[in-house]
Amino acid sequence: MNKENMKTKPVLFSGIQPSGLLHLGAYIGAIKNWIKLQNEYECFFSIVDLHSITVRQDPKAFRERCYDFLALYIACGIDPAENVIFCQSHVPAHAELTWILNCYTGMGELSRMTQFKDKAKKQEGATVSVGLFDYPVLQAADILLYRTNLVPVGADQKQHIELARDIALRFNRLYGEIFTVPDHFIPKAEAGARIMSLQDPESKMSKSDPNEHGTISLLDSPEVIRKKLKRAVTDSEAEVRFHATKPGVSNLLTIYAAVTGKDISALEAEYQGSGYGKFKDDLAEAVVTFVAPIQERYFELRHDKAALNAILQKGAEQARARAEQMLQKVYEAVGFVVLK
Ligand code: TRP
């Protein structure tokens, strides 16, 4: 890709928190779309480590996990030569713009964020940090720093993207066209906007699920994948059909469709009358086949820290160059003294 090209392409920004393991839900809900869109957009893919510390992390494990995520992004098919892949903490402008945007965001707006309400509730008794409250503003800063046009995320992030839009519009009304107002991109339900827990199909597959059988990590072994899918919650109907009253089976169909590229209706037809046993066995093999090449590539990349660091170094420089321009523009707009 030459420079000329890069300028004319619209910008895509997305990120995943390096907390827990990267799982099939995150792959299907986000990364799969990143891969599809990476040629049409100038892409910034971030490992959003500043977001992760809104919940306590073990420093050593956290640092290693950031490398895991980097190697997995690449193993999944994000090309570091064509896209900017970087750690959020390597680009100071993210924290700096957050402060500015904090001054243009209402307490009430943040209090209404459902992710905050859920996470705060889960912390039962423990102090809820200001960082957790402010999380969506940091996310808005991520997006707005890069003149982002498109933000591909899972359905649960819609409210955060809408907040980023509101903040951008509010700022632009005061100071002129500073920010690009982003669109979110949420895959259709069938394509896997929301992959649910295998154990509790009413709640989403989550890195922080205490029940490890609910989540399939991209790095799970074939035996573990088979075991988890065998235990996946279904219903007593023994009918492979996508329906709101059958959340467990519908979720498995969604996963099946996503890892094979088949239509859900084709899968329903294929498994008509066959019961859940065969369906689950075949799904397990499909998932094993799907993750095998990702794991192979991951293990090749993961041990070469020097190479991974070089990728992060280059990504940090590219992201900083872009983000710094926007930050300067914002500083000028609000009236800070500009040193030339
Ligand atoms: N909050 C997002 C999530 O939990 C992660 C995220 C942080 C993000 N900053 C972002 C996603 C910017 C898209 C754009 O999934």
mmCIF file of C-alpha atoms and ligand atoms in Angstrom:
data_model
loop_
_atom_site.group_PDB
_atom_site.id
_atom_site.type_symbol
_atom_site.label_atom_id
_atom_site.label_comp_id
_atom_site.label_asym_id
_atom_site.label_seq_id
_atom_site.Cartn_x
_atom_site.Cartn_y
_atom_site.Cartn_z
ATOM 1 C CA MET A 1 0.000 0.000 0.000
ATOM 2 C CA ASN A 2 1.511 3.361 -0.906
ATOM 3 C CA LYS A 3 1.122 6.591 1.036
ATOM 4 C CA GLU A 4 -1.139 8.142 -1.570
ATOM 5 C CA ASN A 5 -3.598 5.327 -1.149
ATOM 6 C CA MET A 6 -3.553 5.506 2.601
ATOM 7 C CA LYS A 7 -4.656 9.095 2.621
ATOM 8 C CA THR A 8 -7.736 8.483 0.571
ATOM 9 C CA LYS A 9 -9.013 5.520 2.526
ATOM 10 C CA PRO A 10 -11.497 6.064 5.332
ATOM 11 C CA VAL A 11 -10.224 5.315 8.823
ATOM 12 C CA LEU A 12 -11.175 2.373 11.007
ATOM 13 C CA PHE A 13 -10.350 2.181 14.702
ATOM 14 C CA SER A 14 -11.014 -0.694 17.051
ATOM 15 C CA GLY A 15 -9.552 -2.272 20.137
ATOM 16 C CA ILE A 16 -9.892 -5.084 22.619
ATOM 17 C CA GLN A 17 -8.919 -5.015 26.269
ATOM 18 C CA PRO A 18 -6.066 -7.365 27.078
ATOM 19 C CA SER A 19 -7.838 -8.806 30.064
ATOM 20 C CA GLY A 20 -8.570 -12.523 30.233
ATOM 21 C CA LEU A 21 -8.101 -14.684 27.180
ATOM 22 C CA LEU A 22 -8.999 -13.785 23.660
ATOM 23 C CA HIS A 23 -12.050 -15.908 22.990
ATOM 24 C CA LEU A 24 -14.270 -16.989 20.156
ATOM 25 C CA GLY A 25 -16.859 -14.313 20.995
ATOM 26 C CA ALA A 26 -14.334 -11.515 20.542
ATOM 27 C CA TYR A 27 -13.097 -13.119 17.357
ATOM 28 C CA ILE A 28 -16.543 -13.454 15.819
ATOM 29 C CA GLY A 29 -17.858 -10.143 17.178
ATOM 30 C CA ALA A 30 -14.857 -7.986 16.314
ATOM 31 C CA ILE A 31 -11.696 -9.458 14.796
ATOM 32 C CA LYS A 32 -13.479 -11.302 12.000
ATOM 33 C CA ASN A 33 -14.789 -7.962 10.792
ATOM 34 C CA TRP A 34 -11.428 -6.272 11.182
ATOM 35 C CA ILE A 35 -9.973 -8.830 8.799
ATOM 36 C CA LYS A 36 -12.764 -8.315 6.301
ATOM 37 C CA LEU A 37 -12.447 -4.541 6.403
ATOM 38 C CA GLN A 38 -8.669 -4.158 6.595
ATOM 39 C CA ASN A 39 -8.157 -3.611 2.885
ATOM 40 C CA GLU A 40 -10.861 -1.005 2.478
ATOM 41 C CA TYR A 41 -9.839 1.125 5.433
ATOM 42 C CA GLU A 42 -6.761 2.640 6.945
ATOM 43 C CA CYS A 43 -6.841 0.673 10.180
ATOM 44 C CA PHE A 44 -5.741 1.319 13.721
ATOM 45 C CA PHE A 45 -6.028 -1.753 15.930
ATOM 46 C CA SER A 46 -5.248 -1.092 19.538
ATOM 47 C CA ILE A 47 -4.521 -3.265 22.522
ATOM 48 C CA VAL A 48 -6.376 -1.018 24.950
ATOM 49 C CA ASP A 49 -4.295 -1.577 28.058
ATOM 50 C CA LEU A 50 -5.325 1.709 29.702
ATOM 51 C CA HIS A 51 -8.879 0.411 29.729
ATOM 52 C CA SER A 52 -7.821 -2.868 31.339
ATOM 53 C CA ILE A 53 -6.551 -1.259 34.530
ATOM 54 C CA THR A 54 -10.058 -0.055 35.376
ATOM 55 C CA VAL A 55 -10.128 -3.528 36.905
ATOM 56 C CA ARG A 56 -7.142 -4.716 38.981
ATOM 57 C CA GLN A 57 -4.532 -6.648 36.983
ATOM 58 C CA ASP A 58 -1.588 -8.732 38.083
ATOM 59 C CA PRO A 59 1.295 -6.737 36.525
ATOM 60 C CA LYS A 60 3.378 -9.670 35.334
ATOM 61 C CA ALA A 61 0.514 -11.619 33.821
ATOM 62 C CA PHE A 62 -0.912 -8.423 32.329
ATOM 63 C CA ARG A 63 2.301 -7.573 30.480
ATOM 64 C CA GLU A 64 2.578 -11.083 29.040
ATOM 65 C CA ARG A 65 -1.055 -10.998 28.026
ATOM 66 C CA CYS A 66 -0.469 -7.893 25.940
ATOM 67 C CA TYR A 67 2.053 -9.892 23.917
ATOM 68 C CA ASP A 68 -0.434 -12.770 23.693
ATOM 69 C CA PHE A 69 -2.988 -10.402 22.229
ATOM 70 C CA LEU A 70 -0.550 -8.917 19.750
ATOM 71 C CA ALA A 71 0.508 -12.358 18.531
ATOM 72 C CA LEU A 72 -3.139 -13.401 18.328
ATOM 73 C CA TYR A 73 -4.207 -10.332 16.356
ATOM 74 C CA ILE A 74 -1.539 -11.210 13.808
ATOM 75 C CA ALA A 75 -2.251 -14.950 13.914
ATOM 76 C CA CYS A 76 -5.916 -14.207 13.185
ATOM 77 C CA GLY A 77 -4.906 -12.386 10.025
ATOM 78 C CA ILE A 78 -4.276 -8.739 10.858
ATOM 79 C CA ASP A 79 -1.235 -7.813 8.822
ATOM 80 C CA PRO A 80 1.130 -5.541 10.800
ATOM 81 C CA ALA A 81 2.767 -4.345 7.601
ATOM 82 C CA GLU A 82 -0.519 -2.915 6.313
ATOM 83 C CA ASN A 83 -2.207 -1.814 9.542
ATOM 84 C CA VAL A 84 -1.216 0.077 12.640
ATOM 85 C CA ILE A 85 -1.230 -2.266 15.645
ATOM 86 C CA PHE A 86 -0.288 -0.641 18.919
ATOM 87 C CA CYS A 87 -0.614 -0.538 22.690
ATOM 88 C CA GLN A 88 -2.806 2.321 23.840
ATOM 89 C CA SER A 89 -0.408 3.172 26.693
ATOM 90 C CA HIS A 90 2.349 3.849 24.144
ATOM 91 C CA VAL A 91 0.452 6.831 22.784
ATOM 92 C CA PRO A 92 0.140 9.521 25.472
ATOM 93 C CA ALA A 93 -2.445 11.459 23.466
ATOM 94 C CA HIS A 94 -5.115 8.936 24.504
ATOM 95 C CA ALA A 95 -4.858 9.918 28.154
ATOM 96 C CA GLU A 96 -4.387 13.580 27.278
ATOM 97 C CA LEU A 97 -7.459 13.828 25.079
ATOM 98 C CA THR A 98 -9.442 11.948 27.725
ATOM 99 C CA TRP A 99 -8.856 14.792 30.139
ATOM 100 C CA ILE A 100 -10.078 17.350 27.640
ATOM 101 C CA LEU A 101 -13.166 15.309 26.771
ATOM 102 C CA ASN A 102 -13.911 14.783 30.468
ATOM 103 C CA CYS A 103 -14.624 18.482 30.573
ATOM 104 C CA TYR A 104 -17.230 18.102 27.827
ATOM 105 C CA THR A 105 -19.031 15.047 29.226
ATOM 106 C CA GLY A 106 -21.804 14.989 31.804
ATOM 107 C CA MET A 107 -21.840 12.896 34.967
ATOM 108 C CA GLY A 108 -25.405 11.937 34.045
ATOM 109 C CA GLU A 109 -24.357 10.624 30.636
ATOM 110 C CA LEU A 110 -21.738 8.363 32.153
ATOM 111 C CA SER A 111 -24.070 7.227 34.928
ATOM 112 C CA ARG A 112 -26.436 5.912 32.266
ATOM 113 C CA MET A 113 -23.856 3.644 30.620
ATOM 114 C CA THR A 114 -25.084 0.077 31.033
ATOM 115 C CA GLN A 115 -21.576 -1.413 30.963
ATOM 116 C CA PHE A 116 -20.605 0.810 33.889
ATOM 117 C CA LYS A 117 -23.735 -0.095 35.806
ATOM 118 C CA ASP A 118 -23.149 -3.822 35.237
ATOM 119 C CA LYS A 119 -19.474 -3.727 36.101
ATOM 120 C CA ALA A 120 -20.015 -1.539 39.153
ATOM 121 C CA LYS A 121 -22.674 -3.921 40.400
ATOM 122 C CA LYS A 122 -20.330 -6.888 39.978
ATOM 123 C CA GLN A 123 -17.742 -5.196 42.185
ATOM 124 C CA GLU A 124 -20.088 -5.602 45.143
ATOM 125 C CA GLY A 125 -18.851 -3.664 48.110
ATOM 126 C CA ALA A 126 -15.400 -2.912 46.663
ATOM 127 C CA THR A 127 -14.704 0.694 45.705
ATOM 128 C CA VAL A 128 -15.780 1.495 42.164
ATOM 129 C CA SER A 129 -12.943 3.511 40.635
ATOM 130 C CA VAL A 130 -13.223 6.828 38.854
ATOM 131 C CA GLY A 131 -11.451 5.057 35.987
ATOM 132 C CA LEU A 132 -14.309 2.606 35.556
ATOM 133 C CA PHE A 133 -16.749 5.504 35.473
ATOM 134 C CA ASP A 134 -14.599 7.369 32.959
ATOM 135 C CA TYR A 135 -13.950 4.351 30.748
ATOM 136 C CA PRO A 136 -16.311 5.491 27.948
ATOM 137 C CA VAL A 137 -14.579 8.869 27.696
ATOM 138 C CA LEU A 138 -11.224 7.160 27.200
ATOM 139 C CA GLN A 139 -12.901 5.091 24.514
ATOM 140 C CA ALA A 140 -14.228 8.262 22.866
ATOM 141 C CA ALA A 141 -10.689 9.687 22.918
ATOM 142 C CA ASP A 142 -9.365 6.507 21.245
ATOM 143 C CA ILE A 143 -11.832 6.898 18.436
ATOM 144 C CA LEU A 144 -11.731 10.666 17.951
ATOM 145 C CA LEU A 145 -7.926 10.981 17.849
ATOM 146 C CA TYR A 146 -7.691 9.277 14.462
ATOM 147 C CA ARG A 147 -10.520 10.954 12.499
ATOM 148 C CA THR A 148 -12.180 7.573 12.642
ATOM 149 C CA ASN A 149 -15.035 6.877 10.246
ATOM 150 C CA LEU A 150 -15.872 3.356 11.324
ATOM 151 C CA VAL A 151 -15.692 1.486 14.615
ATOM 152 C CA PRO A 152 -16.401 -2.240 14.258
ATOM 153 C CA VAL A 153 -17.401 -3.572 17.668
ATOM 154 C CA GLY A 154 -19.707 -6.066 19.308
ATOM 155 C CA ALA A 155 -23.314 -5.067 19.907
ATOM 156 C CA ASP A 156 -22.664 -4.340 23.595
ATOM 157 C CA GLN A 157 -20.477 -1.374 22.630
ATOM 158 C CA LYS A 158 -23.156 0.543 20.752
ATOM 159 C CA GLN A 159 -23.885 2.854 23.658
ATOM 160 C CA HIS A 160 -20.203 3.772 23.992
ATOM 161 C CA ILE A 161 -19.899 4.614 20.313
ATOM 162 C CA GLU A 162 -23.025 6.744 20.530
ATOM 163 C CA LEU A 163 -21.468 8.632 23.421
ATOM 164 C CA ALA A 164 -18.330 9.233 21.341
ATOM 165 C CA ARG A 165 -20.548 10.628 18.591
ATOM 166 C CA ASP A 166 -22.398 12.890 21.042
ATOM 167 C CA ILE A 167 -19.155 14.242 22.479
ATOM 168 C CA ALA A 168 -17.747 14.859 18.987
ATOM 169 C CA LEU A 169 -20.875 16.711 17.869
ATOM 170 C CA ARG A 170 -20.933 18.777 21.047
ATOM 171 C CA PHE A 171 -17.291 19.740 20.670
ATOM 172 C CA ASN A 172 -17.724 20.573 16.996
ATOM 173 C CA ARG A 173 -20.713 22.796 17.749
ATOM 174 C CA LEU A 174 -18.519 24.833 20.071
ATOM 175 C CA TYR A 175 -15.299 24.959 18.061
ATOM 176 C CA GLY A 176 -16.009 24.082 14.427
ATOM 177 C CA GLU A 177 -15.323 20.864 12.543
ATOM 178 C CA ILE A 178 -12.576 19.437 14.702
ATOM 179 C CA PHE A 179 -13.635 15.807 15.077
ATOM 180 C CA THR A 180 -14.902 13.318 12.551
ATOM 181 C CA VAL A 181 -18.169 11.870 13.822
ATOM 182 C CA PRO A 182 -17.741 8.073 13.746
ATOM 183 C CA ASP A 183 -20.194 5.389 12.699
ATOM 184 C CA HIS A 184 -20.358 2.109 14.459
ATOM 185 C CA PHE A 185 -20.363 -1.111 12.580
ATOM 186 C CA ILE A 186 -22.122 -3.968 14.278
ATOM 187 C CA PRO A 187 -22.409 -7.247 12.466
ATOM 188 C CA LYS A 188 -25.899 -8.659 11.948
ATOM 189 C CA ALA A 189 -27.031 -11.080 14.632
ATOM 190 C CA GLU A 190 -26.526 -14.060 12.373
ATOM 191 C CA ALA A 191 -22.995 -13.049 11.591
ATOM 192 C CA GLY A 192 -22.340 -13.103 15.299
ATOM 193 C CA ALA A 193 -22.789 -9.639 16.750
ATOM 194 C CA ARG A 194 -23.179 -11.306 20.084
ATOM 195 C CA ILE A 195 -21.776 -14.659 21.032
ATOM 196 C CA MET A 196 -23.189 -15.837 24.320
ATOM 197 C CA SER A 197 -21.778 -17.933 27.139
ATOM 198 C CA LEU A 198 -22.021 -21.679 26.509
ATOM 199 C CA GLN A 199 -23.189 -22.137 30.085
ATOM 200 C CA ASP A 200 -25.533 -19.183 30.341
ATOM 201 C CA PRO A 201 -26.777 -18.263 26.868
ATOM 202 C CA GLU A 202 -28.562 -15.199 28.275
ATOM 203 C CA SER A 203 -25.260 -13.428 28.982
ATOM 204 C CA LYS A 204 -22.464 -12.725 26.559
ATOM 205 C CA MET A 205 -19.311 -14.788 26.227
ATOM 206 C CA SER A 206 -16.930 -12.855 28.387
ATOM 207 C CA LYS A 207 -13.269 -12.830 29.329
ATOM 208 C CA SER A 208 -14.248 -12.307 32.928
ATOM 209 C CA ASP A 209 -16.754 -15.174 33.140
ATOM 210 C CA PRO A 210 -15.870 -17.090 36.321
ATOM 211 C CA ASN A 211 -17.253 -20.265 34.725
ATOM 212 C CA GLU A 212 -14.514 -21.280 32.302
ATOM 213 C CA HIS A 213 -16.809 -23.702 30.523
ATOM 214 C CA GLY A 214 -18.813 -20.761 29.219
ATOM 215 C CA THR A 215 -15.993 -19.449 27.052
ATOM 216 C CA ILE A 216 -13.882 -20.935 24.265
ATOM 217 C CA SER A 217 -10.448 -19.356 24.114
ATOM 218 C CA LEU A 218 -8.754 -19.164 20.724
ATOM 219 C CA LEU A 219 -5.917 -21.025 22.426
ATOM 220 C CA ASP A 220 -7.945 -23.899 23.899
ATOM 221 C CA SER A 221 -6.745 -27.389 22.967
ATOM 222 C CA PRO A 222 -8.962 -29.661 20.838
ATOM 223 C CA GLU A 223 -9.815 -31.773 23.915
ATOM 224 C CA VAL A 224 -10.919 -28.737 25.884
ATOM 225 C CA ILE A 225 -12.979 -27.392 22.981
ATOM 226 C CA ARG A 226 -14.732 -30.764 22.602
ATOM 227 C CA LYS A 227 -15.442 -30.967 26.307
ATOM 228 C CA LYS A 228 -16.817 -27.440 26.538
ATOM 229 C CA LEU A 229 -19.115 -27.879 23.556
ATOM 230 C CA LYS A 230 -20.350 -31.215 24.809
ATOM 231 C CA ARG A 231 -21.371 -29.494 28.051
ATOM 232 C CA ALA A 232 -22.882 -26.448 26.354
ATOM 233 C CA VAL A 233 -26.374 -25.650 27.595
ATOM 234 C CA THR A 234 -29.171 -26.380 25.104
ATOM 235 C CA ASP A 235 -32.807 -27.291 25.823
ATOM 236 C CA SER A 236 -34.974 -30.390 25.985
ATOM 237 C CA GLU A 237 -36.484 -30.068 22.519
ATOM 238 C CA ALA A 238 -33.735 -31.846 20.575
ATOM 239 C CA GLU A 239 -34.423 -29.637 17.569
ATOM 240 C CA VAL A 240 -31.597 -27.717 15.890
ATOM 241 C CA ARG A 241 -33.393 -24.479 15.166
ATOM 242 C CA PHE A 242 -32.519 -20.786 15.557
ATOM 243 C CA HIS A 243 -35.181 -19.161 17.721
ATOM 244 C CA ALA A 244 -35.477 -16.637 20.551
ATOM 245 C CA THR A 245 -36.926 -19.317 22.810
ATOM 246 C CA LYS A 246 -33.847 -21.477 22.188
ATOM 247 C CA PRO A 247 -30.932 -19.233 23.195
ATOM 248 C CA GLY A 248 -28.431 -22.056 23.761
ATOM 249 C CA VAL A 249 -28.989 -23.772 20.419
ATOM 250 C CA SER A 250 -29.212 -20.435 18.591
ATOM 251 C CA ASN A 251 -25.853 -19.443 20.020
ATOM 252 C CA LEU A 252 -24.269 -22.714 18.906
ATOM 253 C CA LEU A 253 -25.731 -22.214 15.430
ATOM 254 C CA THR A 254 -24.274 -18.710 15.341
ATOM 255 C CA ILE A 255 -20.845 -20.030 16.260
ATOM 256 C CA TYR A 256 -21.145 -22.850 13.742
ATOM 257 C CA ALA A 257 -22.091 -20.417 10.976
ATOM 258 C CA ALA A 258 -19.283 -18.039 11.877
ATOM 259 C CA VAL A 259 -16.498 -20.624 11.891
ATOM 260 C CA THR A 260 -17.624 -22.399 8.719
ATOM 261 C CA GLY A 261 -19.142 -19.579 6.680
ATOM 262 C CA LYS A 262 -22.340 -21.618 6.238
ATOM 263 C CA ASP A 263 -25.801 -20.055 6.551
ATOM 264 C CA ILE A 264 -27.771 -20.748 9.678
ATOM 265 C CA SER A 265 -30.728 -21.919 7.601
ATOM 266 C CA ALA A 266 -28.480 -24.387 5.765
ATOM 267 C CA LEU A 267 -27.269 -25.723 9.100
ATOM 268 C CA GLU A 268 -30.824 -26.068 10.383
ATOM 269 C CA ALA A 269 -31.664 -28.123 7.313
ATOM 270 C CA GLU A 270 -28.508 -30.198 7.636
ATOM 271 C CA TYR A 271 -29.314 -31.155 11.231
ATOM 272 C CA GLN A 272 -33.039 -31.584 10.901
ATOM 273 C CA GLY A 273 -34.047 -34.582 12.994
ATOM 274 C CA SER A 274 -30.495 -35.423 14.022
ATOM 275 C CA GLY A 275 -30.604 -34.391 17.704
ATOM 276 C CA TYR A 276 -28.000 -32.434 19.606
ATOM 277 C CA GLY A 277 -25.277 -35.061 20.012
ATOM 278 C CA LYS A 278 -24.124 -35.127 16.413
ATOM 279 C CA PHE A 279 -24.680 -31.403 16.039
ATOM 280 C CA LYS A 280 -22.386 -30.660 18.971
ATOM 281 C CA ASP A 281 -19.748 -33.167 17.839
ATOM 282 C CA ASP A 282 -19.636 -31.676 14.359
ATOM 283 C CA LEU A 283 -19.561 -28.162 15.753
ATOM 284 C CA ALA A 284 -16.632 -29.109 17.996
ATOM 285 C CA GLU A 285 -14.703 -30.418 14.985
ATOM 286 C CA ALA A 286 -15.524 -27.275 13.026
ATOM 287 C CA VAL A 287 -14.213 -25.085 15.852
ATOM 288 C CA VAL A 288 -11.077 -27.236 16.264
ATOM 289 C CA THR A 289 -10.405 -26.982 12.533
ATOM 290 C CA PHE A 290 -10.994 -23.259 12.644
ATOM 291 C CA VAL A 291 -8.602 -22.480 15.515
ATOM 292 C CA ALA A 292 -5.828 -24.879 14.416
ATOM 293 C CA PRO A 293 -4.088 -22.577 11.899
ATOM 294 C CA ILE A 294 -4.516 -19.577 14.226
ATOM 295 C CA GLN A 295 -2.817 -21.486 17.041
ATOM 296 C CA GLU A 296 -0.034 -22.715 14.795
ATOM 297 C CA ARG A 297 0.798 -19.213 13.671
ATOM 298 C CA TYR A 298 0.407 -17.867 17.210
ATOM 299 C CA PHE A 299 2.993 -20.254 18.652
ATOM 300 C CA GLU A 300 5.429 -19.360 15.874
ATOM 301 C CA LEU A 301 5.131 -15.657 16.651
ATOM 302 C CA ARG A 302 4.730 -15.631 20.392
ATOM 303 C CA HIS A 303 8.237 -16.705 21.432
ATOM 304 C CA ASP A 304 9.978 -14.015 19.364
ATOM 305 C CA LYS A 305 9.712 -11.057 21.720
ATOM 306 C CA ALA A 306 12.190 -8.970 19.743
ATOM 307 C CA ALA A 307 9.997 -9.224 16.652
ATOM 308 C CA LEU A 308 6.849 -8.453 18.648
ATOM 309 C CA ASN A 309 8.523 -5.449 20.266
ATOM 310 C CA ALA A 310 9.574 -4.171 16.856
ATOM 311 C CA ILE A 311 5.954 -4.336 15.702
ATOM 312 C CA LEU A 312 4.803 -2.445 18.805
ATOM 313 C CA GLN A 313 7.542 0.147 18.346
ATOM 314 C CA LYS A 314 6.541 0.823 14.756
ATOM 315 C CA GLY A 315 2.853 0.867 15.645
ATOM 316 C CA ALA A 316 3.454 3.302 18.499
ATOM 317 C CA GLU A 317 5.339 5.678 16.240
ATOM 318 C CA GLN A 318 2.696 5.607 13.534
ATOM 319 C CA ALA A 319 -0.167 6.048 15.993
ATOM 320 C CA ARG A 320 1.623 8.822 17.910
ATOM 321 C CA ALA A 321 2.271 10.802 14.746
ATOM 322 C CA ARG A 322 -1.396 10.753 13.850
ATOM 323 C CA ALA A 323 -2.810 11.242 17.335
ATOM 324 C CA GLU A 324 -0.497 14.123 18.162
ATOM 325 C CA GLN A 325 -1.853 16.134 15.210
ATOM 326 C CA MET A 326 -5.398 15.853 16.467
ATOM 327 C CA LEU A 327 -4.421 16.645 20.034
ATOM 328 C CA GLN A 328 -2.699 19.857 18.880
ATOM 329 C CA LYS A 329 -5.776 20.836 16.934
ATOM 330 C CA VAL A 330 -7.922 20.321 20.027
ATOM 331 C CA TYR A 331 -5.512 22.256 22.267
ATOM 332 C CA GLU A 332 -5.651 25.157 19.860
ATOM 333 C CA ALA A 333 -9.431 24.986 19.646
ATOM 334 C CA VAL A 334 -9.971 25.172 23.394
ATOM 335 C CA GLY A 335 -7.580 28.110 23.661
ATOM 336 C CA PHE A 336 -4.362 26.765 25.158
ATOM 337 C CA VAL A 337 -1.207 28.744 24.378
ATOM 338 C CA VAL A 338 0.468 27.134 21.363
ATOM 339 C CA LEU A 339 4.245 26.979 21.227
ATOM 340 C CA LYS A 340 5.507 26.719 17.686
HETATM 341 N N1 TRP B 1 -14.749 -1.025 25.249
HETATM 342 C C1 TRP B 1 -14.373 -1.901 24.178
HETATM 343 C C2 TRP B 1 -14.815 -3.330 24.548
HETATM 344 O O1 TRP B 1 -14.895 -3.656 25.702
HETATM 345 C C3 TRP B 1 -12.901 -1.874 23.926
HETATM 346 C C4 TRP B 1 -12.479 -0.547 23.360
HETATM 347 C C5 TRP B 1 -11.763 0.408 23.993
HETATM 348 C C6 TRP B 1 -12.756 -0.059 22.057
HETATM 349 N N2 TRP B 1 -11.546 1.479 23.169
HETATM 350 C C7 TRP B 1 -12.145 1.220 21.987
HETATM 351 C C8 TRP B 1 -13.458 -0.561 20.978
HETATM 352 C C9 TRP B 1 -12.251 1.993 20.825
HETATM 353 C C10 TRP B 1 -13.549 0.216 19.821
HETATM 354 C C11 TRP B 1 -12.966 1.501 19.766
HETATM 355 O O2 TRP B 1 -15.031 -4.106 23.656
#
